[in-house]
PDB file of C-alpha atoms in Angstrom:
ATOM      1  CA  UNK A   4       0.000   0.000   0.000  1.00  0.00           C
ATOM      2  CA  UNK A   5       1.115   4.024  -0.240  1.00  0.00           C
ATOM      3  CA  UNK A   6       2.345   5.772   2.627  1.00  0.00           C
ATOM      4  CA  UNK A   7       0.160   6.701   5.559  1.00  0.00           C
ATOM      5  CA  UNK A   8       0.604  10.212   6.233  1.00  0.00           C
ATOM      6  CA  UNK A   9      -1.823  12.110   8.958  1.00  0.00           C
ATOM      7  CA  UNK A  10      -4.469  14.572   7.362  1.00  0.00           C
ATOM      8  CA  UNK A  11      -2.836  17.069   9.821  1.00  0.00           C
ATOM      9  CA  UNK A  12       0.672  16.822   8.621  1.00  0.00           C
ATOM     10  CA  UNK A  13      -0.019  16.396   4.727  1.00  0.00           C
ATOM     11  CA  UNK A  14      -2.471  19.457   4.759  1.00  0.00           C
ATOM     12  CA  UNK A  15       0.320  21.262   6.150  1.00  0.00           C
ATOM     13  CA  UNK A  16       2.988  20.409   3.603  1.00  0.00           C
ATOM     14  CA  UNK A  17       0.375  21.375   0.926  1.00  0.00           C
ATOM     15  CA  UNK A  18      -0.009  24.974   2.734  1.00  0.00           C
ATOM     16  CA  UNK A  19       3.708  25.388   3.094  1.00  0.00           C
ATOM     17  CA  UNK A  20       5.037  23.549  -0.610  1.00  0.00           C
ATOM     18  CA  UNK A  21       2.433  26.566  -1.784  1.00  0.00           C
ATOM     19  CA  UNK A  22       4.005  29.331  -0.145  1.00  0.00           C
ATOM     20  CA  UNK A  23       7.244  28.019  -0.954  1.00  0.00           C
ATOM     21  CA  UNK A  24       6.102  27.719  -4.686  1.00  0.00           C
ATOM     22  CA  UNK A  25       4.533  31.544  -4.545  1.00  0.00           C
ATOM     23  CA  UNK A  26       7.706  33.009  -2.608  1.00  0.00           C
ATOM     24  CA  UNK A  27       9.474  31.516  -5.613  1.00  0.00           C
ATOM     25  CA  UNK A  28       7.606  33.113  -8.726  1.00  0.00           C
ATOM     26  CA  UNK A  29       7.570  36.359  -6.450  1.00  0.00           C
ATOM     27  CA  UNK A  30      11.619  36.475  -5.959  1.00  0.00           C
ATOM     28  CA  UNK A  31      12.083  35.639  -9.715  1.00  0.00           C
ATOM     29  CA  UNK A  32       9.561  38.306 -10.303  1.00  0.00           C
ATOM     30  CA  UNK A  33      11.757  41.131  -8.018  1.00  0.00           C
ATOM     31  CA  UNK A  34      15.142  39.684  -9.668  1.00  0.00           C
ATOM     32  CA  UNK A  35      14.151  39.840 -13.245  1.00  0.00           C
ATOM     33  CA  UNK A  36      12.929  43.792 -12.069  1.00  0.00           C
ATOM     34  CA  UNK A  37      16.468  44.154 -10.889  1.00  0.00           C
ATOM     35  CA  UNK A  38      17.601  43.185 -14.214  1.00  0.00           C
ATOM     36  CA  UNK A  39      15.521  45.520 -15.991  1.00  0.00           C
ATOM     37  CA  UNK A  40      16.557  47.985 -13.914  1.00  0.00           C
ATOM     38  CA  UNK A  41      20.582  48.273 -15.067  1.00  0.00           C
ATOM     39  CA  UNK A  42      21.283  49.966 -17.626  1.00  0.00           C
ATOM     40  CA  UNK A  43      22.923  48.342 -20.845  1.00  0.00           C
ATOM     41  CA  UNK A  44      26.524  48.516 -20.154  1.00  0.00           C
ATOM     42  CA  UNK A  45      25.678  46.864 -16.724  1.00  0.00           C
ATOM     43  CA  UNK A  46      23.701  43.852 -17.795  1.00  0.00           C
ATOM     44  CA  UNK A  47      26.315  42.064 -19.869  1.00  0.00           C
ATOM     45  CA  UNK A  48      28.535  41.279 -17.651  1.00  0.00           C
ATOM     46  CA  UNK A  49      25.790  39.962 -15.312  1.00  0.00           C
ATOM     47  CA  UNK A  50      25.046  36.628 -16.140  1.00  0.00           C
ATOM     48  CA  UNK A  51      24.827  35.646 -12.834  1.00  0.00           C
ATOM     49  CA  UNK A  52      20.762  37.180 -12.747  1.00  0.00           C
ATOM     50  CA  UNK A  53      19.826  34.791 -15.326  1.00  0.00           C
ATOM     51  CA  UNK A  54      21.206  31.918 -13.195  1.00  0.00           C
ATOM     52  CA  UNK A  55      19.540  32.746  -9.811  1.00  0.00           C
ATOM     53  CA  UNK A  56      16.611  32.918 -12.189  1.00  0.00           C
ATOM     54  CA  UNK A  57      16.694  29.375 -13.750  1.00  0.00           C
ATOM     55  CA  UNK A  58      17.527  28.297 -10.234  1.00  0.00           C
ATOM     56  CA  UNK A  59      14.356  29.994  -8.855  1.00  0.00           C
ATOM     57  CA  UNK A  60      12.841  28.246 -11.904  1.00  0.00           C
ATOM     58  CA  UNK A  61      13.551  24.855 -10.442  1.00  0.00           C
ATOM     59  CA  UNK A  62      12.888  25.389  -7.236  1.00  0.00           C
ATOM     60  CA  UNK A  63      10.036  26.771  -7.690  1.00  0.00           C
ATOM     61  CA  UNK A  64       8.867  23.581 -10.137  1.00  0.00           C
ATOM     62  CA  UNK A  65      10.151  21.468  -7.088  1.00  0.00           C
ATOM     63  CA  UNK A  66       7.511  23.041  -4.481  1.00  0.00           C
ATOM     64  CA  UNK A  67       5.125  22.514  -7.251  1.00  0.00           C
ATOM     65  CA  UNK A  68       5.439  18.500  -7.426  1.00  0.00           C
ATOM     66  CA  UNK A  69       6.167  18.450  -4.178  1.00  0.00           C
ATOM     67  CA  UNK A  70       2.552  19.795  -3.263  1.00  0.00           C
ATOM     68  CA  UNK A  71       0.615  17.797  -5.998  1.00  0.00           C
ATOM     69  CA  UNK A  72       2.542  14.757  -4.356  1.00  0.00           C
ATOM     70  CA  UNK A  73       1.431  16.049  -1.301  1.00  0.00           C
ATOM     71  CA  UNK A  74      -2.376  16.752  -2.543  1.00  0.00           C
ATOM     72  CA  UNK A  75      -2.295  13.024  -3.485  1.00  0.00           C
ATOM     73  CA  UNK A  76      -1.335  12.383   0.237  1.00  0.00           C
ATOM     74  CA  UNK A  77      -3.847  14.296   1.538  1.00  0.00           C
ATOM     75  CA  UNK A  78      -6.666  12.735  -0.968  1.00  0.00           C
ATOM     76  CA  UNK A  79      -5.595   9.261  -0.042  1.00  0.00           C
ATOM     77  CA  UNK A  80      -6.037   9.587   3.747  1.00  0.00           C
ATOM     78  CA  UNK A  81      -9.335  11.363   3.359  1.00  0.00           C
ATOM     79  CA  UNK A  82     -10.708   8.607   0.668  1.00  0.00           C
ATOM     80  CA  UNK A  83      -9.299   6.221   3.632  1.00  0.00           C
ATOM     81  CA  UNK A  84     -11.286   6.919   6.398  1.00  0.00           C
ATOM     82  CA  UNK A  85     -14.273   7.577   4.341  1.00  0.00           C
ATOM     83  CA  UNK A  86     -13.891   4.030   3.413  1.00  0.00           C
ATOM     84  CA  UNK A  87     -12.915   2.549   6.739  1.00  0.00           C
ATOM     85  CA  UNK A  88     -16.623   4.583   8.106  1.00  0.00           C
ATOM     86  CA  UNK A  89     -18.385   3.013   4.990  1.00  0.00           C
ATOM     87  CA  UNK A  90     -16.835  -0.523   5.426  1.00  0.00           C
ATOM     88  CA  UNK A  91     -18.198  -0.382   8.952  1.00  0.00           C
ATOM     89  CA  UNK A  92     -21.462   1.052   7.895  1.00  0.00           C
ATOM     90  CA  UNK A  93     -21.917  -1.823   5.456  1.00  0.00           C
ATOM     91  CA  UNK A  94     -21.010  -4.575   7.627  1.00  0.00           C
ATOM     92  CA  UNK A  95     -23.388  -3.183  10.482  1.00  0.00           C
ATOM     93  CA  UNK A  96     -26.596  -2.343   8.220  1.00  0.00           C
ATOM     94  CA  UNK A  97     -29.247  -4.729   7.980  1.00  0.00           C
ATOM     95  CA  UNK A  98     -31.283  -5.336   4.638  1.00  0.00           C
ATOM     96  CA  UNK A  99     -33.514  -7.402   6.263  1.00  0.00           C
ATOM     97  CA  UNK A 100     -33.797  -6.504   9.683  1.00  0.00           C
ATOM     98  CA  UNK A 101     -36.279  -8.083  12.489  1.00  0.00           C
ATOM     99  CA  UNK A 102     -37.747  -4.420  12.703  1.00  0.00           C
ATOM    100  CA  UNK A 103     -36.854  -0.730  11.749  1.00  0.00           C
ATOM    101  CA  UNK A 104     -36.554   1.949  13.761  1.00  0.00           C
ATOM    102  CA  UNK A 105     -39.093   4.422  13.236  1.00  0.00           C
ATOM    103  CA  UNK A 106     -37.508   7.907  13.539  1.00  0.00           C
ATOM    104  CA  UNK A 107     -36.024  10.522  11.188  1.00  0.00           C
ATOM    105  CA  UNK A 108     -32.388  10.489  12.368  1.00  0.00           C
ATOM    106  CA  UNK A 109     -29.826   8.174   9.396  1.00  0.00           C
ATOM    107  CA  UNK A 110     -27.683   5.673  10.412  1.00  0.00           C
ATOM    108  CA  UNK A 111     -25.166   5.722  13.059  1.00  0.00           C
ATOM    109  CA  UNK A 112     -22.228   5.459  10.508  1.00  0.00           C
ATOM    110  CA  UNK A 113     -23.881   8.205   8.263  1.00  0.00           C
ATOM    111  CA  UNK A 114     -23.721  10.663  11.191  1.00  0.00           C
ATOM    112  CA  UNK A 115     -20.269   9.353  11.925  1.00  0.00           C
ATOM    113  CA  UNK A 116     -19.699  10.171   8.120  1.00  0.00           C
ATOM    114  CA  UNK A 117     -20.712  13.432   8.400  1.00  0.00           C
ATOM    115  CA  UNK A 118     -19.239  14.843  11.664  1.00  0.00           C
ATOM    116  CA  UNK A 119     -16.063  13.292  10.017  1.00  0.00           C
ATOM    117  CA  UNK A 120     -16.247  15.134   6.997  1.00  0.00           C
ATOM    118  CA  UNK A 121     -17.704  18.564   8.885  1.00  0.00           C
ATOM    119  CA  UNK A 122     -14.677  18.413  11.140  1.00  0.00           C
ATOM    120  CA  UNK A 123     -12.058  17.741   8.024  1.00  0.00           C
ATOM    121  CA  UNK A 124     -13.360  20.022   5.642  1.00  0.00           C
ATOM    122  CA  UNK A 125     -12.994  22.905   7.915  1.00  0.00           C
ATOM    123  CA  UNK A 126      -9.944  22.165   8.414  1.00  0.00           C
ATOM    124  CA  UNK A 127      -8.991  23.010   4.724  1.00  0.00           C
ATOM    125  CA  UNK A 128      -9.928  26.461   4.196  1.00  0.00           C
ATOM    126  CA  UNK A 129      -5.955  27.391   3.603  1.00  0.00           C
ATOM    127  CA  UNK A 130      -5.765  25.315   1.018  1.00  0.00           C
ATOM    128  CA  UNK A 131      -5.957  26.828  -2.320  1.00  0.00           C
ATOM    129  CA  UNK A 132      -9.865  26.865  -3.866  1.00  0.00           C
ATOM    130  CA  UNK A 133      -9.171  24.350  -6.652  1.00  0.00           C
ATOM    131  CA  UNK A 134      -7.590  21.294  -4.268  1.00  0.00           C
ATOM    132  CA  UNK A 135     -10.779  22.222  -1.879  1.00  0.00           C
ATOM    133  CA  UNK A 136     -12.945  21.908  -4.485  1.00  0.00           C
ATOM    134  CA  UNK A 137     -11.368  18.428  -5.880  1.00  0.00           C
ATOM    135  CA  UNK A 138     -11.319  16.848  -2.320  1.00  0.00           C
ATOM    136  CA  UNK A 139     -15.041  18.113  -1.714  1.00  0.00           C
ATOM    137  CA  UNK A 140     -16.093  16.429  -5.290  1.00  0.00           C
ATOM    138  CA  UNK A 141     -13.580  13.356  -4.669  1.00  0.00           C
ATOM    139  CA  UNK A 142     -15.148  12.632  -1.308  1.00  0.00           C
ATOM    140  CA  UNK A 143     -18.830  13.150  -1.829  1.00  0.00           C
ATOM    141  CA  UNK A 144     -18.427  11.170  -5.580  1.00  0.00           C
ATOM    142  CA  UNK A 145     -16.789   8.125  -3.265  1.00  0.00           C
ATOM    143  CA  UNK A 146     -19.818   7.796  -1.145  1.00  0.00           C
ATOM    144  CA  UNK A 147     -21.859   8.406  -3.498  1.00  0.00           C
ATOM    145  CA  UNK A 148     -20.639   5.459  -5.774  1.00  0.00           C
ATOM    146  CA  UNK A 149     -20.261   2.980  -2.098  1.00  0.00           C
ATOM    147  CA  UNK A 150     -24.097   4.305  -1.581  1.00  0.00           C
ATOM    148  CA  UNK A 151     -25.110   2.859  -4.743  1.00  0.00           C
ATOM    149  CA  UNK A 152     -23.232  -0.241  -4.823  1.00  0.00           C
ATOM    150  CA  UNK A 153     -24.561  -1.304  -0.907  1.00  0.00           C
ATOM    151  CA  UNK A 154     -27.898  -2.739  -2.089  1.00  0.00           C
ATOM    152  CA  UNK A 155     -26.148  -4.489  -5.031  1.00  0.00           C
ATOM    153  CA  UNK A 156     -23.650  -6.430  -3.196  1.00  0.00           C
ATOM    154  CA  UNK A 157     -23.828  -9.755  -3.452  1.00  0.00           C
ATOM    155  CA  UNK A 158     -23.917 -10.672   0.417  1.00  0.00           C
ATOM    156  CA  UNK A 159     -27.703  -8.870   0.520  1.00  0.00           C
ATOM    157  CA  UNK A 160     -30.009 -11.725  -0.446  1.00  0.00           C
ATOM    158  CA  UNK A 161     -33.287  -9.459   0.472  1.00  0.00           C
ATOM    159  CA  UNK A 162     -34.078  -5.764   0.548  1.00  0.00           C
ATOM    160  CA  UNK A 163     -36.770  -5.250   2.657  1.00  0.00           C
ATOM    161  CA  UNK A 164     -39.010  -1.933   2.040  1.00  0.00           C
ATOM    162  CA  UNK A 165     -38.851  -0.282   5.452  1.00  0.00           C
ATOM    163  CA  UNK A 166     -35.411  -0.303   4.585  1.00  0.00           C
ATOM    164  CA  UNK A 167     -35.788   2.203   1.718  1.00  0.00           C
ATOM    165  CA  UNK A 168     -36.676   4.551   4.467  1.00  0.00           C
ATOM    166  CA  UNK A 169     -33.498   3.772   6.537  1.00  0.00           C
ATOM    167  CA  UNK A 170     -31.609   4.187   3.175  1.00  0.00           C
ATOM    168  CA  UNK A 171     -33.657   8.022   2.567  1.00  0.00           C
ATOM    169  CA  UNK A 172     -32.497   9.245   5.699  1.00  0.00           C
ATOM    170  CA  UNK A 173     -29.432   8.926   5.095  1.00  0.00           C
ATOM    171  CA  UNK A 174     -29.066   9.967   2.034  1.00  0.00           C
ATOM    172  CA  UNK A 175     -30.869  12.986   2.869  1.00  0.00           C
ATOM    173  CA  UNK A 176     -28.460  13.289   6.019  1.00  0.00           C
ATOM    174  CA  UNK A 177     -25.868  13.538   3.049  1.00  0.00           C
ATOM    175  CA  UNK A 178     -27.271  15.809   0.922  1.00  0.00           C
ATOM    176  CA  UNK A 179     -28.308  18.309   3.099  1.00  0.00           C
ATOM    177  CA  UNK A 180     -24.324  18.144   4.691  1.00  0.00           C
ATOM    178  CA  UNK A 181     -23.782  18.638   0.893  1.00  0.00           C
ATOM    179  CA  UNK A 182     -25.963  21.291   0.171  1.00  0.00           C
ATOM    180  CA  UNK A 183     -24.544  23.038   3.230  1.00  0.00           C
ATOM    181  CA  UNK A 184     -20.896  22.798   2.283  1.00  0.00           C
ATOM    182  CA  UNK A 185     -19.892  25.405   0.201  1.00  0.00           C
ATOM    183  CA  UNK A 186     -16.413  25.514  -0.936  1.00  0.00           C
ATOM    184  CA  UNK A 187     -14.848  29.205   0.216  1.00  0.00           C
TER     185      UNK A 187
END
């Protein structure tokens, strides 16, 4: 398997890599101004601009692979626990239970889905919009697509119908978290 990295840590190596990658494009920005700045008898001899440049270049394409290796870090050990809440939910619900109970509150493991993703997503609002956005769609496409495979597994041998209400709840447990969570 990949490496295990805590959400904690890997967020933070995404915030700092892209820092480290804007500091970069801002120092070649202020060198190449210095450049312009000397006059014409003064900028032959200085070739030494135009390699702190190419060097800012490089480091600056290092932060950048280092944070979308970092952003794949981060993705996998969200995706994880989302699947270690939904491999519990599905071994704990019951198809065909004895009885349902009556109530409008989802499933146990749907709340525990939620509060999970609540608590994690707020923890992300220094990460740039578009890696937000992709872990928002990433995670809510992932439980969608577990949602819909559930009743098609082949270990459920009967549905029964009270359990389409179980099954509503939660969903609309989900959506509603959805519809709440607005990307900043």
């Amino acid at each position: 398997g990949g490496q295990k990295v805590p959400i904690q840590l890997a967020l933070q190596i995404c915030v700092n890599t892209e820092v480290m990658s804007q500091s970069c494009e801002q120092l070649m920005s202020y060198v190449g101004s210095l450049y312009l700045n000397l006059t014409p008898g003064e900028k032959s001899p200085v070739t030494g601009i135009k390699t702190m440049q190419q060097r800012i270049e490089r480091a600056s394409e290092v932060f950048q692979r280092a944070r979308s290796g970092t952003e794949d870090l981060l993705f996998a050990a969200v995706m994880a626990k989302i699947n270690e809440i939904m491999d519990r939910g599905s071994a704990e619900f019951e198809w065909a239970p004895s009885s349902v109970k009556q109530g409008d509150q989802a499933s146990d493991y749907i709340l525990d889905l939620v509060a999970y993703l609540q608590s994690t997503f707020s923890t992300f609002v220094s990460l740039p919009t578009h890696v937000r956005e992709a872990l928002h769609y990433k995670a809510f496409n992932a439980i969608a697509h577990r949602l819909y495979q559930q009743p098609l597994s082949s270990s459920v041998k009967k549905i029964f119908f009270n359990v389409f209400q179980k099954l509503d709840r939660d969903l609309h447990a989900l959506e509603t978290f959805a519809l709440d969570t607005k990307v900043p």
